[in-house]
JSON list of C-alpha atoms in Angstrom, two decimals:
[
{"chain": "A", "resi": 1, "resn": "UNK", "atom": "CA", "xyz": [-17.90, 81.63, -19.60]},
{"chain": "A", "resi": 2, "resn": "UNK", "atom": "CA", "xyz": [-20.68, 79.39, -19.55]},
{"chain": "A", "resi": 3, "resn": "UNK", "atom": "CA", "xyz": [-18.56, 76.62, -21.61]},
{"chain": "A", "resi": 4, "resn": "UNK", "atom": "CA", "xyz": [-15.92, 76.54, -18.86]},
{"chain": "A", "resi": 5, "resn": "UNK", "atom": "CA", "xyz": [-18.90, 76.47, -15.88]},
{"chain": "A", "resi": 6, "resn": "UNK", "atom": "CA", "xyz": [-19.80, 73.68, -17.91]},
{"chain": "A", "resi": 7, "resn": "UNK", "atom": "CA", "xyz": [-16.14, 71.79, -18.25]},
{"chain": "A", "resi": 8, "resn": "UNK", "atom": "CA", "xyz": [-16.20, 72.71, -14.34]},
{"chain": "A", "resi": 9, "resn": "UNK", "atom": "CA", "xyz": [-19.72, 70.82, -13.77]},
{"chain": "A", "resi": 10, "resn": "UNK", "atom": "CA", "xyz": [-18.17, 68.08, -15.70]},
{"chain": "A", "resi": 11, "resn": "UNK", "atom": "CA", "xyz": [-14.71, 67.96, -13.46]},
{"chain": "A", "resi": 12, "resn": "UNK", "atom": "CA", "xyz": [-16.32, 68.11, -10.31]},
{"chain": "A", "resi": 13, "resn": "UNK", "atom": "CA", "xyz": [-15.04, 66.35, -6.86]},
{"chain": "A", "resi": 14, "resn": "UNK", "atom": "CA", "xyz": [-18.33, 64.63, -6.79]},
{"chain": "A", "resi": 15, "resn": "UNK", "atom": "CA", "xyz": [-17.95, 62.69, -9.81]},
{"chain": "A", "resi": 16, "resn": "UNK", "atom": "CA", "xyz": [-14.39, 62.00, -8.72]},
{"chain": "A", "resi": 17, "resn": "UNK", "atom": "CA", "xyz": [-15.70, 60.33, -5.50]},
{"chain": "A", "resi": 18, "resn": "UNK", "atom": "CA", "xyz": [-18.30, 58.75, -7.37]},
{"chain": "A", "resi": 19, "resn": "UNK", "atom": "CA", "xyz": [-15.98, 56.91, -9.39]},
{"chain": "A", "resi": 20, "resn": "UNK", "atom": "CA", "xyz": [-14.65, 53.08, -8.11]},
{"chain": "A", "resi": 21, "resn": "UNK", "atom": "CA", "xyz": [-12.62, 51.05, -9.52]},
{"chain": "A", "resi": 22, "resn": "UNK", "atom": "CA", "xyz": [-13.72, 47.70, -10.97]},
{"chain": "A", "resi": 23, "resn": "UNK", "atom": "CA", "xyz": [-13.71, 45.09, -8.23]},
{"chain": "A", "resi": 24, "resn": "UNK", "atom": "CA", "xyz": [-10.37, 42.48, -8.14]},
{"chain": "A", "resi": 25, "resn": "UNK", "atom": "CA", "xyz": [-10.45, 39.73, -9.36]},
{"chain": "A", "resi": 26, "resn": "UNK", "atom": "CA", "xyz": [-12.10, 36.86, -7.36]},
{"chain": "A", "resi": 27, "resn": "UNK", "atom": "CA", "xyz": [-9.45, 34.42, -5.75]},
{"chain": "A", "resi": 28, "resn": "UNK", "atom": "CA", "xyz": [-10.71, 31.40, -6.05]},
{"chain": "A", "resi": 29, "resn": "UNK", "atom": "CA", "xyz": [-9.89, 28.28, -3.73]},
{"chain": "A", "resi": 30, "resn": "UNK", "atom": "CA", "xyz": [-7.35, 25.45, -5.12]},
{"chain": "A", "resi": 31, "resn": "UNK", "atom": "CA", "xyz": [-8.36, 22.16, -4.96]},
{"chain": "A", "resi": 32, "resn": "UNK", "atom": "CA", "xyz": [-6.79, 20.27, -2.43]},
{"chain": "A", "resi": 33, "resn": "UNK", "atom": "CA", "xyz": [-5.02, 17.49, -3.87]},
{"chain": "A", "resi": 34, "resn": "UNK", "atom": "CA", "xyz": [-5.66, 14.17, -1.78]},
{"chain": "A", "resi": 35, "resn": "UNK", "atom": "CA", "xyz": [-3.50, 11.62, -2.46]},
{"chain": "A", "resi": 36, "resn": "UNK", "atom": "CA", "xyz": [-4.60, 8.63, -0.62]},
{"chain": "A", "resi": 37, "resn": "UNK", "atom": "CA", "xyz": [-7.05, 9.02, -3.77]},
{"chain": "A", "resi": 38, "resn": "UNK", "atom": "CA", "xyz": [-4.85, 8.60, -6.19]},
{"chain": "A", "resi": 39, "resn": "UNK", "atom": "CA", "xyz": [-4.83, 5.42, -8.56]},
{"chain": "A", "resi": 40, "resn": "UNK", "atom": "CA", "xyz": [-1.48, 4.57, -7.55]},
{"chain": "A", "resi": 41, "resn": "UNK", "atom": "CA", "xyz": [-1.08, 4.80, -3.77]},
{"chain": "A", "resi": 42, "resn": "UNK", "atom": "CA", "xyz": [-4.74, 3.13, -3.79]},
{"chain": "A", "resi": 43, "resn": "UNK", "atom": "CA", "xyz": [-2.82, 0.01, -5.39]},
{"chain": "A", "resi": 44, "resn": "UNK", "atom": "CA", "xyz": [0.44, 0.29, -3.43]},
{"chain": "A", "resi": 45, "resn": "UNK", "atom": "CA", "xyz": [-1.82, 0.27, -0.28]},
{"chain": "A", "resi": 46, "resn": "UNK", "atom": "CA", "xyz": [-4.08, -2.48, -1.20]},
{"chain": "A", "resi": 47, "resn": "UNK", "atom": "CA", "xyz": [-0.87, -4.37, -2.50]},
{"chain": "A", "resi": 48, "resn": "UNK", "atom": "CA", "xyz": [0.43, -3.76, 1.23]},
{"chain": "A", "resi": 49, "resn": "UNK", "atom": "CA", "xyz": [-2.51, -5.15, 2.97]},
{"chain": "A", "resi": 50, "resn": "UNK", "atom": "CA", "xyz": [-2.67, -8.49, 1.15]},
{"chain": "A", "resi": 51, "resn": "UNK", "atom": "CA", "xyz": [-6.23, -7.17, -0.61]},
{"chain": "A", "resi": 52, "resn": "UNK", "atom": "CA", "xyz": [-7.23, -8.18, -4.76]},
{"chain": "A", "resi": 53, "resn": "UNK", "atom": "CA", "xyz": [-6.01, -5.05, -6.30]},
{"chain": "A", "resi": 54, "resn": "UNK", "atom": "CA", "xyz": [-5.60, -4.02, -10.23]},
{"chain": "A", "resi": 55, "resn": "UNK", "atom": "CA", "xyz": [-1.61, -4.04, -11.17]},
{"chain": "A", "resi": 56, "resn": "UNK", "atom": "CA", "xyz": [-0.66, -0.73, -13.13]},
{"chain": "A", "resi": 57, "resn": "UNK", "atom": "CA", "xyz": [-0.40, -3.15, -16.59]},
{"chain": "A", "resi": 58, "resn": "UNK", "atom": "CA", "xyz": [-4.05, -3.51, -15.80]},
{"chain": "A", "resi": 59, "resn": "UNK", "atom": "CA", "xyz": [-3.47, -7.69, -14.70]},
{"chain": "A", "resi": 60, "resn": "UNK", "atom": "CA", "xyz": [-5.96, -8.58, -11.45]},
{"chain": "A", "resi": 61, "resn": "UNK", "atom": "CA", "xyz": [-3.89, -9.52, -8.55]},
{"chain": "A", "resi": 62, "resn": "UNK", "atom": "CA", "xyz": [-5.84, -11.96, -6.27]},
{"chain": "A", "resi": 63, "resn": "UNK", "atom": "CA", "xyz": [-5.70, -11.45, -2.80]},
{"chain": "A", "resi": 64, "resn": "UNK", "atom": "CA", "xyz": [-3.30, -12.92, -0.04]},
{"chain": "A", "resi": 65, "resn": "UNK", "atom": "CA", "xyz": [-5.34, -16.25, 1.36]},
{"chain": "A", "resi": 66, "resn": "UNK", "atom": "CA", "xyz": [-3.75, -18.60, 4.54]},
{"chain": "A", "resi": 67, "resn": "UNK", "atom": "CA", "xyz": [-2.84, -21.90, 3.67]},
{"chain": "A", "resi": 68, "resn": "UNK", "atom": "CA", "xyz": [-1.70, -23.92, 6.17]},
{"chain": "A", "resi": 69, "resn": "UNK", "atom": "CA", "xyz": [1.66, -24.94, 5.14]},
{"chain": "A", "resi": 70, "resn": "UNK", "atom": "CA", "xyz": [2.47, -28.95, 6.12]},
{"chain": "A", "resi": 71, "resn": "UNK", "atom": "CA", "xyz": [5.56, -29.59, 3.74]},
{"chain": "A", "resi": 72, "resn": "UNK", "atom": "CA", "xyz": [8.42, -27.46, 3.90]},
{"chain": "A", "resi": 73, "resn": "UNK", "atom": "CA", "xyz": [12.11, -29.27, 4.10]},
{"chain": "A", "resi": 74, "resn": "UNK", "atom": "CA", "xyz": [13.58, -32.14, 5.61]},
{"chain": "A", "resi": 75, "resn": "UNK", "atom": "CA", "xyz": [14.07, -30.69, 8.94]},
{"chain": "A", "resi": 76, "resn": "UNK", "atom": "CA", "xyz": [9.85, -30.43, 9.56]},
{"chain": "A", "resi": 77, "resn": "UNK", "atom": "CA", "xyz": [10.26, -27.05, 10.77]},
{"chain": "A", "resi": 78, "resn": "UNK", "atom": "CA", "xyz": [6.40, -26.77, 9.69]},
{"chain": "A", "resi": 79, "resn": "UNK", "atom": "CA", "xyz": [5.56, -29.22, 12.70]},
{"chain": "A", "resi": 80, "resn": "UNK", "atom": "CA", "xyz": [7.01, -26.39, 15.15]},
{"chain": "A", "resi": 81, "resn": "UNK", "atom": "CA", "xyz": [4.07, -24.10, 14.44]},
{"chain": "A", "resi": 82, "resn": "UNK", "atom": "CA", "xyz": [0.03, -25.36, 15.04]},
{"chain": "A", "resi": 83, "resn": "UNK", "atom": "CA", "xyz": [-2.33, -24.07, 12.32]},
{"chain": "A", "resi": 84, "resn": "UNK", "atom": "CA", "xyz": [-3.45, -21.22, 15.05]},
{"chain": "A", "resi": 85, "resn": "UNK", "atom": "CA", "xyz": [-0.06, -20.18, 15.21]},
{"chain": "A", "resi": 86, "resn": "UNK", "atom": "CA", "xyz": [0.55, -19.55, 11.59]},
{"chain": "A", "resi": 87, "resn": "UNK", "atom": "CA", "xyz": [-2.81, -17.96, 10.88]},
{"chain": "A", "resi": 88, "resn": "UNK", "atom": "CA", "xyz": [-1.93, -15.65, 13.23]},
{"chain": "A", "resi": 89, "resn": "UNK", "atom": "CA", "xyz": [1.50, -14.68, 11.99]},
{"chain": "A", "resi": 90, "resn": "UNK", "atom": "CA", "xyz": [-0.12, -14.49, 8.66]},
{"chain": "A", "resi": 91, "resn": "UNK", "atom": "CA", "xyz": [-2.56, -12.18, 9.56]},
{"chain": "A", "resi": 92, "resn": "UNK", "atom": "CA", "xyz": [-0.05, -9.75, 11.71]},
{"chain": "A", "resi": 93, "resn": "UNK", "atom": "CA", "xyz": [2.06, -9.45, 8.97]},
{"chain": "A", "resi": 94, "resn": "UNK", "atom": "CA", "xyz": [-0.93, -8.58, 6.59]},
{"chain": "A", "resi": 95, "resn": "UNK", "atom": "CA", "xyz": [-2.58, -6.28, 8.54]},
{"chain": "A", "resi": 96, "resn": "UNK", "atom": "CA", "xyz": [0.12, -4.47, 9.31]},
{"chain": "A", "resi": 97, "resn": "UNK", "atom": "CA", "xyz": [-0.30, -2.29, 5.97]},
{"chain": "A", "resi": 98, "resn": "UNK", "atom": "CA", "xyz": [3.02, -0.73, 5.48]},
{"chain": "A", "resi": 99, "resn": "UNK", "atom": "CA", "xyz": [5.37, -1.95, 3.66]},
{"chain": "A", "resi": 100, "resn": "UNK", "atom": "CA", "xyz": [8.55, -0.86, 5.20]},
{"chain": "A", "resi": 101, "resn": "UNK", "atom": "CA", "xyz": [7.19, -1.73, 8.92]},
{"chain": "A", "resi": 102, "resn": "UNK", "atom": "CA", "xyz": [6.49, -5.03, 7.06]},
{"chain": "A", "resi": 103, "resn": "UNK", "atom": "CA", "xyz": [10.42, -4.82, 6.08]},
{"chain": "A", "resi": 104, "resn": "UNK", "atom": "CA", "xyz": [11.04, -4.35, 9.50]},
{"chain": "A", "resi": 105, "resn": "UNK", "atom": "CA", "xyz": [9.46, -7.60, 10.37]},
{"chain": "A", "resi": 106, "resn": "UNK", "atom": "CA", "xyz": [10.88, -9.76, 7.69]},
{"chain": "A", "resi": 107, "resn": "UNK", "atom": "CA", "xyz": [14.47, -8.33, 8.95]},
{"chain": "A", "resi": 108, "resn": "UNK", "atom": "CA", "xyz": [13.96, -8.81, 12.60]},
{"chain": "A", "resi": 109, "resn": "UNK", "atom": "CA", "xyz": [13.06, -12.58, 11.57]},
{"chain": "A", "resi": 110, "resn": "UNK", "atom": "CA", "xyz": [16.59, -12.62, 10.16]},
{"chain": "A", "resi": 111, "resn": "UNK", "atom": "CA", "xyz": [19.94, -13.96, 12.03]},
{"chain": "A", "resi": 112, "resn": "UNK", "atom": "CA", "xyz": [23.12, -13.47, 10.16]},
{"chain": "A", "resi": 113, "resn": "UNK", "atom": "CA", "xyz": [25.54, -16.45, 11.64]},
{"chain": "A", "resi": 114, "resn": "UNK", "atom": "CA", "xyz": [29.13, -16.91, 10.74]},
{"chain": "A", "resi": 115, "resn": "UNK", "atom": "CA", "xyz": [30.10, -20.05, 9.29]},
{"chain": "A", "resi": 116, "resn": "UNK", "atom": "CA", "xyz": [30.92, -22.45, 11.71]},
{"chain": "A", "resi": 117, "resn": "UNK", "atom": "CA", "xyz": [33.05, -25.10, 8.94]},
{"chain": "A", "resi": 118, "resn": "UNK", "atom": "CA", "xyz": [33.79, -24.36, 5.02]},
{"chain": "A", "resi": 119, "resn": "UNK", "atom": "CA", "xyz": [33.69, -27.18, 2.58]},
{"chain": "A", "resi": 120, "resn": "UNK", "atom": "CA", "xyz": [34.81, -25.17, -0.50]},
{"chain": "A", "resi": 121, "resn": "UNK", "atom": "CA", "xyz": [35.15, -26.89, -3.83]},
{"chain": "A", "resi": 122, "resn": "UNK", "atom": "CA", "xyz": [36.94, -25.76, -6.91]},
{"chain": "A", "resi": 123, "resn": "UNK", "atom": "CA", "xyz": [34.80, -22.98, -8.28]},
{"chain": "A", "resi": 124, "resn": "UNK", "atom": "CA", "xyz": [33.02, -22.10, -5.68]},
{"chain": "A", "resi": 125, "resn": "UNK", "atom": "CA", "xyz": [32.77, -19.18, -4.02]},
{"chain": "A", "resi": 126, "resn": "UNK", "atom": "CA", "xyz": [33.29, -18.80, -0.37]},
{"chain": "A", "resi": 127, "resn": "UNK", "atom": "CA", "xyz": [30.26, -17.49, 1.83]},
{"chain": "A", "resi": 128, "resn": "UNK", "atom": "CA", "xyz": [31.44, -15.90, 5.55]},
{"chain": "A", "resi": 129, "resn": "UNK", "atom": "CA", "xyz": [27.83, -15.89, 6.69]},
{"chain": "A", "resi": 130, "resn": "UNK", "atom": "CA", "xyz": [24.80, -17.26, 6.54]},
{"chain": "A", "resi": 131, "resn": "UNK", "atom": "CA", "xyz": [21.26, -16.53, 7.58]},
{"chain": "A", "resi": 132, "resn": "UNK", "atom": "CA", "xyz": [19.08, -18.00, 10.09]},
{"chain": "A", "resi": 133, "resn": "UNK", "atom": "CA", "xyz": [15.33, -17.63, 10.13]},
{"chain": "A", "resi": 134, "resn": "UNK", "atom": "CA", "xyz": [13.26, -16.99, 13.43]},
{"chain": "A", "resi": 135, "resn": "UNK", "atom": "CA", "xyz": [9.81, -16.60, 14.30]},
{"chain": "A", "resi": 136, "resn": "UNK", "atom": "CA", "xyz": [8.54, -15.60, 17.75]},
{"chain": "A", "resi": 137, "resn": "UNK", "atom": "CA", "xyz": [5.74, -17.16, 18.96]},
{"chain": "A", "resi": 138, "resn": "UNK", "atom": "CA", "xyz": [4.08, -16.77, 22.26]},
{"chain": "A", "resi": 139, "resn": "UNK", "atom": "CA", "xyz": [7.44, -14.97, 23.11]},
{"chain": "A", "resi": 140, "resn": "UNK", "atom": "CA", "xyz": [9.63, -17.86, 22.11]},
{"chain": "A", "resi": 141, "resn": "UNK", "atom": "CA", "xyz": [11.97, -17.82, 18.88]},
{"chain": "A", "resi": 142, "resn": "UNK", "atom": "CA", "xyz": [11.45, -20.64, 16.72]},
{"chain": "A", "resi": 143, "resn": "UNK", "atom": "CA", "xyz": [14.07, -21.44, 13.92]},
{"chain": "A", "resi": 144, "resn": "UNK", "atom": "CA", "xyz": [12.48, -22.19, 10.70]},
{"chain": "A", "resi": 145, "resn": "UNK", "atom": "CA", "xyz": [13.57, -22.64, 6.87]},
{"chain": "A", "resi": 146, "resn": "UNK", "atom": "CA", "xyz": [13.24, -19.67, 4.25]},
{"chain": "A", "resi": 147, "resn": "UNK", "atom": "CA", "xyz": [10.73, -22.00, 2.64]},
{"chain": "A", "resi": 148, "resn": "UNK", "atom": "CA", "xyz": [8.50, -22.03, 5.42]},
{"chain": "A", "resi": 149, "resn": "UNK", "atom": "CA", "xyz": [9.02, -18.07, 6.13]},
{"chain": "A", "resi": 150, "resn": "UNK", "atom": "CA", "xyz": [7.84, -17.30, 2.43]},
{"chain": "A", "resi": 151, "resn": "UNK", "atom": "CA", "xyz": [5.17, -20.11, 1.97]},
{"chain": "A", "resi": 152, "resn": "UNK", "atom": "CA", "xyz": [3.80, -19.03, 5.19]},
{"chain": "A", "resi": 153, "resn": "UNK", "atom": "CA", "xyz": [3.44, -15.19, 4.41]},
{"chain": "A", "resi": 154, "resn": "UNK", "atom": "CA", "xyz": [3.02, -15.52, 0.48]},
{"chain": "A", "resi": 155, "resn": "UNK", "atom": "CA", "xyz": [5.64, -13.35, -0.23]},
{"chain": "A", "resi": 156, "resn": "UNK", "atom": "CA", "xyz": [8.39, -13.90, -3.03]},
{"chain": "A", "resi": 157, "resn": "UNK", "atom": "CA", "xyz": [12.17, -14.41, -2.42]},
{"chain": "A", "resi": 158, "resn": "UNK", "atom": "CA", "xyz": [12.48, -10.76, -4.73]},
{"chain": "A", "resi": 159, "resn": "UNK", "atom": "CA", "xyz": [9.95, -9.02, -3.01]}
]
């Protein structure tokens, strides 16, 4: 009898109680990701604000600087806008700092026109509209060239 008082010592509801299971696991926190960080959307931003920025082929970009722009075509639409009045459509677009509100801008500077005459040669191909550029100015819309739109912003015919 005393080995099975023993076994009983051993099995007792104390020790049972006594007993805990190893702790779980610690969850740990995930890192946030923050993506105005990354590489990428640091360039595409910078890119959108006119700033010097490092393209992804690793070629420096220099940043967006007014000129004032005196020569554009034959119709002088350059002499319709002062040098205050294209800094300041320079800057607006610039600061801006989002590309598609920037979009937005260049399209609601755009006037598609139907053709008023055709002159259509052999081989050529015939256009039904063309496009008008406008820029408002102290709230009145000024027609300009494409040449003096782009020159004026920096921006390329592509992009």
């Amino acid at each position: 009898m005393s080995e099975t008082s023993d076994l009983s010592d051993f099995r007792s509801d104390d020790d049972q109680s006594e007993y805990e299971p190893p702790p779980p696991p610690r969850k740990r926190k995930k890192k946030l990701k923050n993506e105005n960080l990354w590489k990428k959307n640091v360039r595409k931003l910078k890119r959108s604000l006119g700033e010097e920025y490092t393209s992804a082929r690793g070629k420096k970009v220099s940043k967006k600087v007014f000129k004032h722009v005196t020569t554009c075509c034959s119709k002088k639409c350059c002499i319709k806008l002062d040098q205050n009045a294209q800094r300041r459509l320079f800057c607006d677009f610039w600061n801006i700092g989002d590309k598609a509100h920037q979009d937005s801008l260049l399209l609601s500077c755009l006037e598609k026109v139907s053709k008023l005459r055709e002159n259509v040669g052999p081989g050529k191909l015939k256009r039904d509209n063309q496009w008008k550029y406008f820029l408002t100015v102290d709230g009145l819309k000024i027609n300009i060239c494409r040449k003096l739109l782009l020159s004026l912003l920096k921006i390329s015919e592509n992009g």
